[in-house]
Coordinates of C-alpha atoms and ligand atoms in Angstrom, one line a residue:
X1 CA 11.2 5.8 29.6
X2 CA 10.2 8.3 27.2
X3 CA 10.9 9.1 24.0
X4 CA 11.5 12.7 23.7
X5 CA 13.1 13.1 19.7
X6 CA 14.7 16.0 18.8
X7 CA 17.7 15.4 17.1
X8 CA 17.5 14.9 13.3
X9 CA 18.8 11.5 13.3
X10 CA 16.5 9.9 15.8
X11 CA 13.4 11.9 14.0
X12 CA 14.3 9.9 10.0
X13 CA 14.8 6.5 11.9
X14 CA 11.5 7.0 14.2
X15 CA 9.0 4.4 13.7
X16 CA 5.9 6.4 12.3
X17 CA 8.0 8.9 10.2
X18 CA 7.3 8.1 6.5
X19 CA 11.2 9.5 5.3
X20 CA 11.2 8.0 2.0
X21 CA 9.2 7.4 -1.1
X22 CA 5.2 6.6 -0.3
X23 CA 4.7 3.0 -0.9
X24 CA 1.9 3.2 -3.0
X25 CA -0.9 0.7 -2.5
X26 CA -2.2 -2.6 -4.8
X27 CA -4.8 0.0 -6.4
X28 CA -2.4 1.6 -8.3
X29 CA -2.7 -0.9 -11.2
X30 CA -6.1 -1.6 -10.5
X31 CA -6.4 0.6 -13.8
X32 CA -10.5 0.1 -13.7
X33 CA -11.0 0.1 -10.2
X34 CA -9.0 3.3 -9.3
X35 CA -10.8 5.5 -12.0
X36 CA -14.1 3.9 -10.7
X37 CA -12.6 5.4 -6.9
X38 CA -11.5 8.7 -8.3
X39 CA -15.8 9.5 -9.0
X40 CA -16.2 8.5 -5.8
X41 CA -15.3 11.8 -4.0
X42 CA -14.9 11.5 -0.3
X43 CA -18.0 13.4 1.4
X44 CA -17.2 16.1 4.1
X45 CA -17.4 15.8 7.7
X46 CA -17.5 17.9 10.5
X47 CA -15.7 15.8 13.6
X48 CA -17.3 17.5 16.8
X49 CA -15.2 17.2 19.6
X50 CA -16.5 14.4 22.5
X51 CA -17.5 16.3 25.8
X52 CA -15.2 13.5 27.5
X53 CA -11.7 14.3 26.6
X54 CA -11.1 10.7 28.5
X55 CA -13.1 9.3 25.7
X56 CA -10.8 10.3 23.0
X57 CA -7.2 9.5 24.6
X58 CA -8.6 6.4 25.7
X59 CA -5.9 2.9 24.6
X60 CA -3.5 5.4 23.1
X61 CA 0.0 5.6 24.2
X62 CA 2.0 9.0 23.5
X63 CA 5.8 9.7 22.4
X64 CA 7.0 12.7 22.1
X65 CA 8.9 14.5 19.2
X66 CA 10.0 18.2 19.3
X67 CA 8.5 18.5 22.2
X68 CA 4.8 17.7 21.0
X69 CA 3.0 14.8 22.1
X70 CA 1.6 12.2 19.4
X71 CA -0.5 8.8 19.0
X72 CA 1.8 6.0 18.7
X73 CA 0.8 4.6 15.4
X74 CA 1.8 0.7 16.5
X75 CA -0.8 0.7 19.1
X76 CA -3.7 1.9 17.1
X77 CA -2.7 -0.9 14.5
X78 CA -3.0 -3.5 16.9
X79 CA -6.4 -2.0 18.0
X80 CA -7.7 -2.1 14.6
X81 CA -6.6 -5.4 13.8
X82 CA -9.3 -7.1 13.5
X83 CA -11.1 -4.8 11.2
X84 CA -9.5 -6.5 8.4
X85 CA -12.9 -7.4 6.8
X86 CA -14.7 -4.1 7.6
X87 CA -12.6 -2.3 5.0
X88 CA -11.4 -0.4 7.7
X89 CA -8.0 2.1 6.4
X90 CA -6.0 1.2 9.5
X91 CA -6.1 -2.6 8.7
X92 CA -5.8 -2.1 4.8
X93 CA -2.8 -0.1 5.4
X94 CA -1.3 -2.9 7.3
X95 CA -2.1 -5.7 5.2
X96 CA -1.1 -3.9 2.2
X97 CA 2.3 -2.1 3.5
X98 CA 1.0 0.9 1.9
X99 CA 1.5 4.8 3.1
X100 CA -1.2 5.5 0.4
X101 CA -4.1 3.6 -1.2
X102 CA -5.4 6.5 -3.8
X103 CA -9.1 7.4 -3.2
X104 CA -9.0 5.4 -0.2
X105 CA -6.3 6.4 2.3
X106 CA -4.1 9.1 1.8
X107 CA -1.1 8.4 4.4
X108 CA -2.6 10.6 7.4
X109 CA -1.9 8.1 9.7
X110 CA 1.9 8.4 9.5
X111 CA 4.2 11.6 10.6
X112 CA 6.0 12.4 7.2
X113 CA 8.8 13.9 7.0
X114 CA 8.2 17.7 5.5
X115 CA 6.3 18.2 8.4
X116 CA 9.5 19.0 10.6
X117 CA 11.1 21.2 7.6
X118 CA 8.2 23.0 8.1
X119 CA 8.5 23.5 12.0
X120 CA 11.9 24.3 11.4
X121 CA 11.2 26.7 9.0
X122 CA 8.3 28.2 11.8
X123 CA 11.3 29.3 13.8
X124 CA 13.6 30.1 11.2
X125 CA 11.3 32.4 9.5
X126 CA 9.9 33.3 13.1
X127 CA 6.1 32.8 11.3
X128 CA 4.0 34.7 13.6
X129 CA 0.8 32.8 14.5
X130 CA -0.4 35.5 16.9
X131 CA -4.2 35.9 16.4
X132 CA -4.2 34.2 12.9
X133 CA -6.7 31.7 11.4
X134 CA -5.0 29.0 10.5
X135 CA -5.8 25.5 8.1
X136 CA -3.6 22.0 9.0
X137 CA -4.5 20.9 5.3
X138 CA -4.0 17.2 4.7
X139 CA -2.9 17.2 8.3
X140 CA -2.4 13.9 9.3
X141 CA -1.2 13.6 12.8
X142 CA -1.7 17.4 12.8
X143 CA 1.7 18.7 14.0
X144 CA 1.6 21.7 12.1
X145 CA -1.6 22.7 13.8
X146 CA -0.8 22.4 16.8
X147 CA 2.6 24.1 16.9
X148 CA 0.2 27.5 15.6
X149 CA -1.7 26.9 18.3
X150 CA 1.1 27.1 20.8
X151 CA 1.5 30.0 18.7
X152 CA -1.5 31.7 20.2
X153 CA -3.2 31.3 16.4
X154 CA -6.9 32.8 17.0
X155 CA -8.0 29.2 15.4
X156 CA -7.0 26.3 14.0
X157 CA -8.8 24.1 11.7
X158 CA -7.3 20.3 11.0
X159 CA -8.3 18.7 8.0
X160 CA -7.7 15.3 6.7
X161 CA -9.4 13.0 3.7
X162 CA -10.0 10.2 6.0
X163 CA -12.5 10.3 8.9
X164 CA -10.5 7.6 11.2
X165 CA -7.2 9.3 11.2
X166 CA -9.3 12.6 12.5
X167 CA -10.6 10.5 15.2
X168 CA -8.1 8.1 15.7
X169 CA -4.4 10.2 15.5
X170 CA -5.8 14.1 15.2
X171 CA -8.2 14.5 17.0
X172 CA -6.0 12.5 20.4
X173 CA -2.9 14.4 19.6
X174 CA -4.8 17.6 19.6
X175 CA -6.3 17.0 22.9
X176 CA -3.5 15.7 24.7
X177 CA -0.9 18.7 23.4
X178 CA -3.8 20.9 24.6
X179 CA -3.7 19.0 28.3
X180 CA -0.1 19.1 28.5
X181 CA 0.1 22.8 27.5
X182 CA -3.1 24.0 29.8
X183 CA -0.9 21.8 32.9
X184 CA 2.4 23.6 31.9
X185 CA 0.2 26.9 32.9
X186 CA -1.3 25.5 35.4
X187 CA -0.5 25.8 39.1
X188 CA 2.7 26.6 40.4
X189 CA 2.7 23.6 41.7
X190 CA 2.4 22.0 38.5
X191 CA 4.9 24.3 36.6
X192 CA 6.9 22.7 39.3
X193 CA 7.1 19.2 39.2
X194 CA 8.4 19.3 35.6
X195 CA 8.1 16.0 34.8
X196 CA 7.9 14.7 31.2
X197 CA 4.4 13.8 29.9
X198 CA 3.5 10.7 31.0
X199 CA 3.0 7.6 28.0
X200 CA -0.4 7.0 29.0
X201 CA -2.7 10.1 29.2
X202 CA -3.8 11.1 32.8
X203 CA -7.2 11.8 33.8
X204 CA -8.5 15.1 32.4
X205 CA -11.4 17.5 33.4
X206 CA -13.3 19.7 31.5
X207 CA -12.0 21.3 28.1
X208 CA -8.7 23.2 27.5
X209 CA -9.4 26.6 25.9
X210 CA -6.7 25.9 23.1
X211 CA -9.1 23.1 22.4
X212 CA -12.0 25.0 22.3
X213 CA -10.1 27.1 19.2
X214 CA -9.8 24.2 17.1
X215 CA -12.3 22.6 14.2
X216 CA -11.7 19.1 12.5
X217 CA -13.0 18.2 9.4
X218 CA -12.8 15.0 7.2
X219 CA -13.4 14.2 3.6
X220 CA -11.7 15.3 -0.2
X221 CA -10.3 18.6 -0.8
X222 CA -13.6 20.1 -2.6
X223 CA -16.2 18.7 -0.3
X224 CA -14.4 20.0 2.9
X225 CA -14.1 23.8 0.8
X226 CA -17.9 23.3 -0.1
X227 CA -18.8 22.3 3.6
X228 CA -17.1 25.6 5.2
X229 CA -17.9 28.1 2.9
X230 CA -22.3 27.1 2.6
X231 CA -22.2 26.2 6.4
X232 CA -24.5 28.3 8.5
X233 CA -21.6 28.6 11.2
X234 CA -19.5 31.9 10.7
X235 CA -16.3 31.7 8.7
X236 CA -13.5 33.9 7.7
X237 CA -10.8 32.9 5.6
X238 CA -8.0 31.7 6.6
X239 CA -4.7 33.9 7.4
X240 CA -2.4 30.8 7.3
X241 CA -2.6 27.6 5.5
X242 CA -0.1 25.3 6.6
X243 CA 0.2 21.8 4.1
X244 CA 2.7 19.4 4.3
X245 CA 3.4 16.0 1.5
X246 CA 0.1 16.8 0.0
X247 CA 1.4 17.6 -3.8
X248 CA 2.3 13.9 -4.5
X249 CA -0.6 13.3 -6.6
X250 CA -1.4 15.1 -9.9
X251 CA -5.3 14.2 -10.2
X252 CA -5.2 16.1 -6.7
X253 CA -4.0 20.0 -8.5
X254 CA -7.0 21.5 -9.4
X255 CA -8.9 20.2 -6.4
X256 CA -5.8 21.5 -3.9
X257 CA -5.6 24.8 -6.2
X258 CA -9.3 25.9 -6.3
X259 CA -9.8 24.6 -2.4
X260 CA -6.3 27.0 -1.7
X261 CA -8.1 29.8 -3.8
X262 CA -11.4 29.0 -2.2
X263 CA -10.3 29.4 1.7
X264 CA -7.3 31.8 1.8
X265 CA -7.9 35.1 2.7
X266 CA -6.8 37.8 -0.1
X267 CA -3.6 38.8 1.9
X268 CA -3.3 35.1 3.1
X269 CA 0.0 33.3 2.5
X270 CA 0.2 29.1 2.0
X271 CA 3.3 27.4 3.7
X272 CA 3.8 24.0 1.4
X273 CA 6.3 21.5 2.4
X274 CA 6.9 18.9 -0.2
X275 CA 9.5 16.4 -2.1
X276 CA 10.8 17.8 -5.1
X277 CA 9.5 14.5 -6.5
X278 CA 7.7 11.2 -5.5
X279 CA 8.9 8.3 -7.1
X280 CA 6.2 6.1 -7.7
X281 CA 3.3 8.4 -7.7
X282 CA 4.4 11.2 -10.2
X283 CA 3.8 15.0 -8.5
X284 CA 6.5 17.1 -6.8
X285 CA 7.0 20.8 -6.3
X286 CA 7.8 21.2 -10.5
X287 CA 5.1 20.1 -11.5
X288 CA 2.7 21.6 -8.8
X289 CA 4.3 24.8 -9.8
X290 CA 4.3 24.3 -13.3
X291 CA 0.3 24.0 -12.4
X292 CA -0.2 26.9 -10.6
X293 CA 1.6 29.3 -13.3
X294 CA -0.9 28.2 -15.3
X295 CA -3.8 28.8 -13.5
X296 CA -2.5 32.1 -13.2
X297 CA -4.3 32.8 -9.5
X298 CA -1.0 32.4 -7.2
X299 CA 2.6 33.5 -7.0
X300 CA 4.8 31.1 -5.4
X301 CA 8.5 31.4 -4.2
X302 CA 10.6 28.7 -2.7
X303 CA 12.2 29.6 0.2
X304 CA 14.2 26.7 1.3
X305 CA 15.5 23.3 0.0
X306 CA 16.9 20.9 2.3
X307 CA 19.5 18.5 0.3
X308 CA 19.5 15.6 2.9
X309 CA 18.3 12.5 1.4
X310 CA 15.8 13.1 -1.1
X311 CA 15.7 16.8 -2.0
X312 CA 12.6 18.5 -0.7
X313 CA 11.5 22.2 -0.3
X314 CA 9.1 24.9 1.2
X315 CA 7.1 27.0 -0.4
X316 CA 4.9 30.3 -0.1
X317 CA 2.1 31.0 -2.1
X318 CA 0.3 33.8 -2.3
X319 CA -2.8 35.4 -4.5
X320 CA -1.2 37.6 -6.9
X321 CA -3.3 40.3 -6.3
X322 CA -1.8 40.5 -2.8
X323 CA -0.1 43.5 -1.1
Ligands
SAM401 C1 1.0 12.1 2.8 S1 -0.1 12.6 3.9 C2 0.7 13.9 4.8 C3 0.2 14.1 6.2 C4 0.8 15.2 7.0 N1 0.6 16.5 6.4 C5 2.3 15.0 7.3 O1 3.1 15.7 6.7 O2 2.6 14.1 8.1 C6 -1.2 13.6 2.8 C7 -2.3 14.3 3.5 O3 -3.1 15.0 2.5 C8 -4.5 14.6 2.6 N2 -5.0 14.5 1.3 C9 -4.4 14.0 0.2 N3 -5.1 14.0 -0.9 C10 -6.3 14.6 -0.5 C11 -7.5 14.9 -1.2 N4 -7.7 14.7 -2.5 N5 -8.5 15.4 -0.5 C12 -8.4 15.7 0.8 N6 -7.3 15.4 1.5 C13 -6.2 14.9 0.9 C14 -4.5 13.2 3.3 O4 -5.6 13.0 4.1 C15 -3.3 13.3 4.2 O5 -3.6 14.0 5.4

């Protein structure tokens, strides 16, 4: 049977929805060791998509949420289980119960919860994606990317600070959305048979155009800026970025600021969804703002807070300069 989850209460008790405080990892108070981690910046990394689309849904299982179709997290845990040695961030996450290891993994492997205050806010707002370019920044499971897409966005880039959730949860959740949207518009007698998406990915042929809209890229904030804006490929900036949970760190501002001041286009507008605070790790949306007021590049407005649980909001940002 499947899971489809869209009512609020089954998506804060869903098994790969991070709806509380990040538990932070063991480094935290590995005073020498972390500031040792911070120098090393995490390199950039284009992820090319495979020619076999098999290739990259294959052991994954789907559920479904909101209608989109995502890697269930449980199963790629078991998979990696025995990289516990090889450092791997699947198995360290495990072993540690930890949504965030600073410097090391940075919780993209779990849905979190601003993520769907953001989609909600997509419709509430009726955010037009039509023909846009559009950055999932810190995307994690890369929900927010993929609902632009289905939003006819021109293109979509994904990014996330560690290389195995791009392969392992974005890159899959990407490809299978894609298959299950390009099927939708398929033949009639497709459109017919409306069954629900099937837990294990079906056979697929050749490459779904919404996929061919889409870039992934791996690695810190300032590498992945660096990468895009001296690569030899064209690239415009972008019309829309779209970041969700990614202001829970302060020694992340001025990398998130100048990379957001870097990549959006001069009429752009940034869509943050965030905590107001995070216990345990320090940032939240006062002090991010408090940041960016004196940097003096951005305006921001919050235009919505959502008082369930712990109090969180949205944001828009914009260049100053903007019309
Ligand atoms: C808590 S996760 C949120 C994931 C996803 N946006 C969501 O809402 O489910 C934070 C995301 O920001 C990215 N991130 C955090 N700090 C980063 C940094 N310094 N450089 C690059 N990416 C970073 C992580 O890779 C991760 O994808």
């Amino acid at each position: 049977q499947h899971k489809q989850e869209s009512t609020e209460k089954s998506r804060k008790t869903d098994d790969p929805v991070a709806d509380s405080s990040p538990k932070l990892g063991a480094d935290k108070h590995q005073d020498e060791a972390t500031s040792k981690k911070k120098l090393c910046v995490k390199a950039a990394k284009e992820h090319s998509i495979p020619k076999d689309l098999n290739k990259v849904l294959e052991n994954k299982v789907m559920e479904t949420v909101l209608d989109l179709s995502y890697v269930k997290l449980s199963v790629v845990e078991m998979m990696h289980s025995g990289d516990a040695n090889s450092g791997g961030i699947v198995s360290q996450s495990v072993s540690s119960h930890s949504d965030l290891i600073p410097g090391v993994y940075e919780g993209g492997l779990k849905i979190w919860e601003c993520t769907f205050d953001l989609i909600d806010y997509f419709s509430e707002a009726e955010l037009e994606f039509t023909n846009k370019t559009v950055l999932d920044l810190g995307c994690g499971a890369g929900l927010l990317g993929i609902v632009a897409l289905r939003g006819k966005a021109d293109r979509v880039h994904f990014q996330d600070y560690n290389s195995t959730v791009i392969d392992e949860i974005t890159l899959p959740n990407v490809v299978a959305n894609c298959i299950n949207d390009s099927r939708r518009m398929g033949s009639g007698k497709d459109r017919k048979a409306s069954k629900p998406p099937s837990k294990r990915p079906r056979k697929v042929e050749g490459s779904p155009d919404m996929l061919n809209r889409c870039r992934f890229f791996s690695g810190e904030w300032s590498q992945v800026s660096q990468l895009l804006l001296s690569s030899n490929k064209p690239f415009s900036k972008y019309d829309i970025i779209l970041t969700s949970e990614t202001i829970y760190n302060p020694d992340y501002y001025s990398a998130l600021h100048d990379t957001l001041a870097q990549l959006l286009d001069k009429n752009g507008c940034v869509y943050l969804a965030s905590k107001v605070h995070y216990f345990g790790v320090g940032g939240g949306t006062y002090l991010f703002e408090k940041f960016i007021e004196e940097k003096n590049v951005f305006r921001t407005s919050r235009v919505k807070t959502i008082d369930q649980g712990l109090q969180r909001c949205i944001m828009e940002i914009a260049f100053k300069d903007a019309c």
